[in-house]
Each structure stands twice: as C-alpha cells, then as structure tokens.
C-alpha cells in the first residue's frame, strides 16, 4: 500500500538501431524489473518500457505516461547526440538541444533523467538546465558496467529511506549505483556523472524539514533574550584573541577578515535585540527553558571565539601556491601532500564526494568517501569559500571534473562565457583505518 501517496512513474526508453553494436538492453530492463518486483516498496513505483524508440515515440510516451523518471538505454555519440531509430530501424541522432527542449516542457513532473549511454555527458549538461537531476556518462561504458549501474540505481531508488540514508533519493541511488560497478569487479566507476539543476545548490542550504525550521526560529527567539552581560562576556573572549594575534604580529588583522565582519554583526544584532526585548516570561517553566537555551547559546558564542583562535593559528601556516586557503577553522589545515594518495586506490570524484578504496591496519581494503568542502567557481578559477556551506557550487557549472594527485581539476566558465582549465589543491585528507578524514 502506498498510503495515498502517488506512485512514482519510471519510463524506460530503449533503442539499438541496425548497424550499431548490439547492447544487452533486454537484460538490463529485465534486471531492473526484477529489482522492483522484489522490493518492499514495489507498490510505490510503476515501470513502463518502450522498445526501438523513434524520436516521435519519446514525445508520445512522455505525454501519455507522464513519468517522474526517464531512463534512456542505448548508444550515445558525444556532441552529435543520442541514437534513436528511424522508420526502418536505422540510426537517427537527436541533439542535446532537442532533448533538453522536450524534457524541459515536463520539468514540473520529471525529477530525474538517466542517460545510460556512452558519451552522454553533453546531453546531461543540456537537460540539467531544466531537470533537477540528470545522469550521463563521460566516456564509453562497457555493457557489464552499464548493467550494474542501472540495476544498482533502481535497487537503491526504491529502497531509499530518509530516516537512515544520506542526501536526496536520487543522489543516494547514484552513489550506490557507482559502488555497484566497483562491487561487481568491473572498470568504469568514474564514468557515470550526475548534473544538477543550478537552483539545487540553494535548496540544499535550506532546513530539511519543518522541525528544523521551528528549531531555527526558536534559536532566534533565544538570541533575543541574551543580556548585555552575556554579550560582553563573549566580546571579552574575542577581544582577548585579537590581542593575542596582535602580539604575534599576525599579518592579516581580525578587522580585515570575514570573521570580523560576522562577529561585529553578531554583537550589534544582539545589542539591538536586547534593547527591543519584551518583558520576560511570567512562568517558571518558561524562565527555566529560556535560561537553559541562553546558556547553550553562550556556550556557542564561546565556541565561536575558540574558532577564532584556530583561525589565527591556521593563517600563520604558509598557503599552498596557486590556491585560495580557507578562512575558518571549519576547513582542514593545509598539508603539502594528502596522505591518502600514498595508500588508497581507485580515487575518483562523484558529485561532492571524493571516493577511494583505502587499506585498514588488518590489510583489508574498505570503500570510503569524504565530501569535498566548500569549493566554488570564480571567473573560471576554483577557490574555497570564505565560510563553510553544505554544498560545493562548482559542481553546478564546471565540466570534466577529475582528480590527479592532490589536485581537483575542472573546466569552469567565466562571465564572458568562455571556459578555463583550472585546478585547486585538496587539503589535508588522510586515511584513518580505511576511512577518509580531514
């Protein structure tokens, strides 16, 4: 039973024109259907497949079925398009622009497009301007790898549970699908790529649920109840850290840093809030709750002051040549070499995750990953955020993202529309018993 929630619709479009290499499309669809049939959530998904599809068949199928997920399985030809069939079964190429134009008309209902075809990255980029999630392939992918990816993707898609699983349903399924390739012992784990619609970078920064919004609202209410003495205590700690920095001849003063601006704003806002505060709560329970929350916020303010200490220590380290260094203690301390490179294998990047297979002290290897922190594109140059955020926005615009040594490389657009080859150091990642950590 689906408890009244509309079932998600999956439309599979398969094409293998004459005079193109034979693909195991029937096996792929069979295994996807089998995974859905065995799932405990099978009632929440409806699957429909169309074979030997022509361009007009795509339009008709989407109009009739109104799918939430569109899965194309077939051949890709890079910049020239995806291979569909014509009236007599021969190859008919459809461009990225045409596909994006069609799927963009259904952006309200289509959540994800999967292009399980070789060299389909360009089509994925074009479609992602309209659809939230688009998956493509940045190179030729073998039949076995394509099969394992597809089956792993839908196994995870239908089994996703937000109580236990990280990221969105699509991102979780993509990560599991990439791992399925490696788990099967075949090459190609770095070939699948996922492109997101640009607005998703902003969505990910919003509270995940109403309870979180309520918590944030309560926090703001508590902040307004801070006394002048509380603010003064926090300011005294910060002032002491600034004095310590001055004695150490710190090259960049606190007043010049983003942290100074944030701290000054924090302090000023609290002073204004105290001046506007209404009468205190008139019940013992309310007073107790406010006091408890107030103490928690004081602790948070002290923690922020301690973070400033880390900031000064961090800035005293020499920066890496050609990179912009993080400016808060939320980022790792830079090292000349990330030690994971010396031991881990199969290092690759998927979305905002750097994945690798790393050894433990018992000699066994473990599949592990770590988020690449706060990287953005600035006029074709990769750089770190001045403040940490939940997602790295360079993924929304840059292309050909890869890892070489301790460098993350990408082609990133400038405001003039031209792309630029750029790179940035991946700071201080180490292998800790098979787990990547900063």
XYZ file of C-alpha atoms in Angstrom:
438
model
C 0.000 0.000 0.000
C 1.237 3.498 -0.769
C -0.885 5.298 1.887
C -2.388 7.662 -0.673
C 0.965 8.904 -1.995
C 1.017 8.821 -5.807
C 3.297 6.129 -7.181
C 6.493 7.254 -8.880
C 6.476 6.502 -12.596
C 9.605 5.231 -14.353
C 9.729 5.297 -18.157
C 12.435 3.227 -19.852
C 13.244 4.128 -23.455
C 15.422 1.590 -25.275
C 16.951 1.916 -28.733
C 19.530 -0.225 -30.515
C 19.389 0.748 -34.218
C 20.534 -1.505 -37.023
C 24.226 -1.307 -37.890
C 25.110 -0.304 -34.318
C 26.746 -2.672 -31.839
C 24.370 -4.978 -30.020
C 23.591 -3.994 -26.434
C 22.163 -6.117 -23.634
C 19.127 -3.869 -23.278
C 16.666 -6.684 -22.627
C 18.828 -7.981 -19.789
C 19.105 -4.501 -18.296
C 15.346 -3.945 -18.307
C 14.685 -7.465 -17.005
C 17.006 -6.974 -14.028
C 15.538 -3.549 -13.238
C 12.027 -5.029 -13.248
C 13.174 -7.899 -11.061
C 14.636 -5.477 -8.519
C 11.384 -3.512 -8.388
C 9.362 -6.707 -8.009
C 11.433 -7.878 -5.044
C 11.381 -4.515 -3.267
C 9.179 -3.940 -0.228
C 8.316 -0.572 -1.781
C 7.217 -2.028 -5.129
C 3.707 -0.591 -4.804
C 5.173 2.911 -4.822
C 6.669 2.596 -8.303
C 5.242 1.934 -11.758
C 7.532 0.945 -14.610
C 6.806 1.185 -18.320
C 9.211 0.379 -21.137
C 9.248 1.349 -24.801
C 11.431 -0.518 -27.323
C 13.045 0.501 -30.606
C 12.028 4.074 -29.906
C 11.925 6.709 -32.607
C 12.121 10.437 -31.770
C 8.350 10.827 -32.009
C 7.900 7.807 -29.713
C 9.758 9.656 -26.968
C 7.360 12.584 -27.115
C 4.288 10.367 -27.189
C 5.475 8.169 -24.328
C 6.193 11.136 -22.073
C 2.876 12.787 -22.918
C 0.887 9.611 -22.302
C 2.694 8.182 -19.265
C 3.746 11.416 -17.517
C 6.798 9.843 -15.849
C 8.782 11.111 -12.883
C 11.960 9.374 -14.032
C 13.028 8.900 -17.659
C 15.664 6.266 -18.387
C 17.278 6.057 -21.821
C 19.282 2.954 -22.631
C 21.184 2.811 -25.887
C 24.037 4.430 -27.782
C 25.470 7.920 -27.409
C 27.635 9.784 -29.899
C 29.048 12.665 -27.876
C 28.329 16.093 -29.308
C 26.231 14.698 -32.164
C 23.531 13.285 -29.901
C 21.833 10.086 -28.742
C 20.965 7.269 -31.125
C 17.287 6.574 -31.715
C 15.733 4.673 -34.632
C 14.143 5.958 -37.798
C 11.156 4.472 -39.639
C 13.149 1.499 -40.937
C 15.224 0.858 -37.829
C 18.367 2.725 -38.814
C 20.182 5.203 -36.590
C 18.613 8.625 -36.080
C 20.631 11.047 -33.921
C 18.840 13.514 -31.641
C 20.826 16.505 -30.380
C 21.270 17.654 -26.797
C 19.328 20.833 -27.538
C 16.345 18.891 -28.866
C 16.268 16.581 -25.849
C 16.598 19.490 -23.421
C 13.839 21.363 -25.228
C 11.466 18.412 -24.946
C 12.198 17.367 -21.365
C 12.162 21.000 -20.232
C 8.437 21.118 -21.026
C 7.863 18.474 -18.355
C 10.090 19.929 -15.631
C 7.236 20.049 -13.111
C 6.851 16.277 -13.112
C 10.186 14.840 -14.291
C 12.587 14.621 -11.349
C 15.442 12.751 -12.974
C 16.684 11.710 -16.416
C 19.122 8.797 -16.698
C 21.124 8.540 -19.929
C 22.692 5.085 -19.751
C 24.629 5.585 -22.974
C 28.254 6.200 -23.891
C 29.468 9.792 -24.191
C 26.184 11.286 -22.982
C 27.654 13.980 -20.707
C 26.874 16.815 -23.118
C 23.230 15.789 -23.285
C 23.145 15.566 -19.479
C 24.516 19.099 -19.162
C 21.886 20.499 -21.508
C 18.958 18.687 -19.893
C 20.135 19.664 -16.384
C 19.285 23.275 -17.178
C 15.644 22.202 -16.831
C 15.533 18.967 -14.800
C 16.688 18.667 -11.173
C 18.917 15.611 -11.645
C 20.412 14.231 -14.851
C 22.818 11.299 -15.058
C 25.061 10.687 -18.047
C 28.335 9.005 -18.998
C 31.550 10.935 -19.631
C 33.153 8.157 -21.711
C 32.415 4.791 -23.289
C 30.993 2.390 -20.717
C 31.013 -1.381 -21.023
C 27.843 -3.468 -21.103
C 28.549 -5.038 -17.720
C 29.273 -1.712 -16.017
C 26.165 -0.116 -17.568
C 24.050 -3.047 -16.410
C 25.405 -2.982 -12.853
C 24.930 0.783 -12.659
C 21.309 0.646 -13.816
C 20.328 -2.207 -11.510
C 22.124 -0.663 -8.524
C 20.492 2.703 -9.182
C 16.932 1.404 -9.123
C 17.570 -1.003 -6.248
C 18.649 1.984 -4.143
C 15.991 4.300 -5.539
C 13.113 2.129 -4.367
C 14.764 1.199 -1.045
C 15.670 4.779 -0.054
C 14.616 5.750 3.468
C 15.288 9.365 4.535
C 15.470 8.275 8.176
C 18.672 6.365 7.525
C 20.072 7.338 4.128
C 22.071 10.445 3.282
C 21.367 13.069 0.620
C 18.322 13.029 -1.644
C 16.800 9.863 -3.083
C 18.461 10.431 -6.473
C 21.892 11.256 -5.028
C 21.760 8.221 -2.758
C 20.793 5.974 -5.677
C 23.580 7.426 -7.828
C 26.224 6.760 -5.168
C 25.010 3.188 -4.669
C 24.984 2.645 -8.441
C 28.593 3.808 -8.804
C 29.587 1.497 -5.983
C 27.734 -1.362 -7.706
C 30.133 -1.099 -10.649
C 33.120 -1.454 -8.372
C 31.428 -4.123 -6.278
C 30.984 -6.217 -9.410
C 34.718 -6.011 -10.060
C 34.438 -4.231 -13.401
C 36.010 -0.961 -14.529
C 34.068 2.242 -15.103
C 33.251 3.615 -11.640
C 34.349 7.126 -12.675
C 32.334 7.183 -15.916
C 28.823 7.953 -14.589
C 28.349 11.641 -13.793
C 25.424 13.466 -12.209
C 24.436 17.005 -13.126
C 22.086 19.097 -11.008
C 19.807 21.941 -11.962
C 21.518 25.183 -10.806
C 18.891 26.114 -8.196
C 19.561 22.928 -6.197
C 22.711 24.449 -4.680
C 20.448 26.965 -2.902
C 17.800 24.441 -1.960
C 20.345 22.279 -0.157
C 21.136 25.156 2.206
C 17.540 25.376 3.468
C 16.234 23.459 6.525
C 15.426 19.875 5.622
C 12.090 19.730 7.469
C 9.527 21.810 9.408
C 11.045 20.730 12.741
C 14.380 22.205 11.650
C 12.682 25.470 10.664
C 10.981 25.562 14.069
C 14.311 24.927 15.816
C 15.968 27.774 13.924
C 13.070 30.057 14.801
C 13.394 29.135 18.483
C 17.137 29.799 18.343
C 16.476 33.317 17.057
C 14.000 33.850 19.907
C 16.581 32.750 22.455
C 19.230 35.017 20.948
C 16.961 37.998 21.562
C 16.908 37.136 25.281
C 20.685 37.441 25.724
C 21.600 40.023 28.354
C 24.174 42.774 27.955
C 26.440 40.845 30.329
C 26.296 37.714 28.123
C 27.283 39.652 25.029
C 30.020 41.423 26.953
C 31.444 38.069 28.084
C 31.644 36.784 24.535
C 33.142 40.058 23.295
C 35.796 39.887 26.018
C 36.923 36.463 24.829
C 37.058 37.641 21.227
C 38.944 40.779 22.230
C 41.478 38.646 24.067
C 42.023 36.532 20.937
C 42.529 39.688 18.870
C 45.084 40.940 21.364
C 46.934 37.623 21.223
C 47.016 37.838 17.438
C 48.453 41.368 17.560
C 51.218 40.249 19.904
C 52.130 37.517 17.426
C 52.421 40.028 14.552
C 49.638 38.338 12.607
C 49.856 39.632 9.000
C 46.068 39.787 8.482
C 44.264 41.581 11.317
C 40.926 40.475 12.657
C 39.328 43.660 11.377
C 40.251 42.710 7.806
C 38.821 39.186 7.909
C 35.345 37.894 7.069
C 35.167 36.583 10.642
C 35.472 40.138 11.979
C 32.504 41.254 9.933
C 30.425 38.291 11.048
C 31.389 38.781 14.715
C 30.666 42.501 14.651
C 27.278 41.883 13.053
C 26.522 39.172 15.616
C 27.371 41.507 18.512
C 25.499 44.510 17.115
C 22.384 42.471 16.351
C 22.284 41.171 19.901
C 22.645 44.656 21.364
C 19.727 45.847 19.238
C 17.658 42.803 20.134
C 18.247 43.334 23.870
C 17.072 46.913 23.573
C 13.861 45.733 21.917
C 13.244 42.736 24.174
C 9.774 42.496 25.674
C 9.065 41.613 29.322
C 10.469 38.221 30.414
C 8.296 35.116 30.539
C 5.936 35.087 33.532
C 6.040 31.362 34.292
C 8.717 29.303 35.985
C 8.788 26.723 33.160
C 9.280 29.383 30.521
C 12.033 31.055 32.530
C 13.809 27.748 33.026
C 13.609 26.978 29.305
C 14.939 30.410 28.384
C 17.806 30.090 30.876
C 18.747 26.656 29.520
C 18.679 27.898 25.945
C 20.573 31.038 26.930
C 23.362 29.017 28.482
C 23.562 26.891 25.354
C 23.910 29.981 23.196
C 26.606 31.415 25.468
C 28.470 28.165 25.003
C 28.057 28.513 21.264
C 29.443 32.035 21.438
C 32.458 30.831 23.385
C 32.937 28.068 20.823
C 32.891 30.710 18.109
C 35.581 32.609 19.961
C 37.657 29.464 20.224
C 37.184 29.020 16.481
C 38.844 32.400 16.048
C 41.907 31.044 17.802
C 42.056 28.236 15.261
C 41.654 30.830 12.543
C 44.752 32.733 13.678
C 46.765 29.547 14.030
C 45.650 28.373 10.598
C 46.540 31.663 8.901
C 50.036 31.501 10.352
C 50.690 28.455 8.154
C 52.151 29.090 4.665
C 49.454 28.846 1.980
C 49.738 26.490 -0.948
C 50.950 28.070 -4.171
C 48.186 28.910 -6.605
C 45.267 28.237 -4.240
C 42.988 30.271 -2.022
C 43.101 28.964 1.526
C 40.012 28.519 3.731
C 39.477 31.269 6.296
C 37.664 29.445 9.114
C 38.537 26.566 11.377
C 35.770 24.531 9.749
C 38.251 23.798 6.978
C 41.222 21.454 7.373
C 44.758 22.647 7.828
C 46.682 22.608 4.566
C 49.351 19.974 4.040
C 51.835 19.617 1.234
C 50.608 16.128 0.453
C 47.328 14.443 1.297
C 48.404 11.131 2.790
C 45.501 9.165 1.333
C 47.248 9.409 -2.042
C 50.057 7.233 -0.722
C 47.870 4.260 0.178
C 44.353 4.420 -1.275
C 43.298 3.169 -4.693
C 40.572 3.921 -7.269
C 40.406 7.588 -6.274
C 37.570 9.400 -8.048
C 35.002 12.138 -7.516
C 31.207 11.860 -7.804
C 29.106 14.911 -7.107
C 30.612 16.466 -3.972
C 32.102 13.163 -2.814
C 35.705 12.040 -3.212
C 35.671 8.231 -3.211
C 38.506 5.767 -2.735
C 39.332 2.234 -1.645
C 41.600 2.511 1.404
C 43.515 -0.061 3.480
C 42.934 -0.799 7.151
C 45.579 -1.996 9.595
C 44.391 -5.588 9.093
C 45.372 -5.348 5.431
C 41.792 -5.361 4.126
C 40.571 -2.546 1.893
C 37.415 -0.534 2.504
C 35.259 1.548 0.157
C 35.106 5.057 1.628
C 34.335 8.637 0.678
C 34.520 12.195 2.001
C 32.811 15.433 0.999
C 34.942 17.942 -0.893
C 34.474 21.043 1.237
C 33.269 24.419 0.013
C 34.736 24.841 -3.471
C 33.298 27.427 -5.863
C 33.979 28.725 -9.355
C 35.074 32.360 -9.528
C 35.639 33.627 -13.056
C 36.949 30.273 -14.219
C 39.132 29.756 -11.137
C 38.414 27.217 -8.406
C 38.687 28.578 -4.878
C 37.474 27.774 -1.364
C 34.564 29.551 0.281
C 35.382 32.085 2.975
C 32.701 30.380 5.057
C 31.626 26.721 5.017
C 28.436 25.714 3.181
C 26.666 22.418 2.724
C 27.389 22.014 -0.979
C 30.190 22.917 -3.361
C 28.695 25.094 -6.111
C 31.401 24.453 -8.698
C 29.548 21.230 -9.500
C 26.688 23.272 -10.911
C 28.748 24.923 -13.644
C 32.149 23.304 -14.194
C 32.783 20.360 -16.504
C 35.265 17.484 -16.821
C 35.855 17.350 -13.066
C 38.628 14.907 -12.145
C 41.301 14.097 -9.571
C 45.019 13.975 -10.326
C 47.422 13.633 -7.443
C 46.390 16.219 -4.860
C 44.677 18.417 -7.447
C 40.986 18.679 -8.292
C 40.790 19.746 -11.954
C 37.886 21.155 -13.943
C 36.895 23.323 -16.895
C 34.971 26.271 -15.444
C 33.073 29.108 -17.158
C 33.948 32.788 -16.900
C 31.401 35.607 -17.127
C 32.259 36.043 -20.813
C 31.007 32.514 -21.470
C 34.441 31.049 -22.187
C 35.672 28.035 -20.245
C 39.016 27.871 -18.476
C 41.124 24.899 -17.335
C 41.630 25.312 -13.590
C 42.605 23.319 -10.509
C 42.770 23.527 -6.723
C 44.610 21.611 -4.013
C 42.561 19.115 -1.993
C 43.620 19.977 1.523
C 44.704 17.599 4.270
C 42.846 14.358 3.544
C 44.160 11.261 5.292
C 43.306 7.573 5.530
C 42.234 6.522 9.020
C 41.617 2.780 9.228
C 40.031 2.680 5.794
C 38.059 5.893 6.301
C 38.904 9.203 4.647
C 39.083 12.099 7.096
C 40.390 15.656 7.299
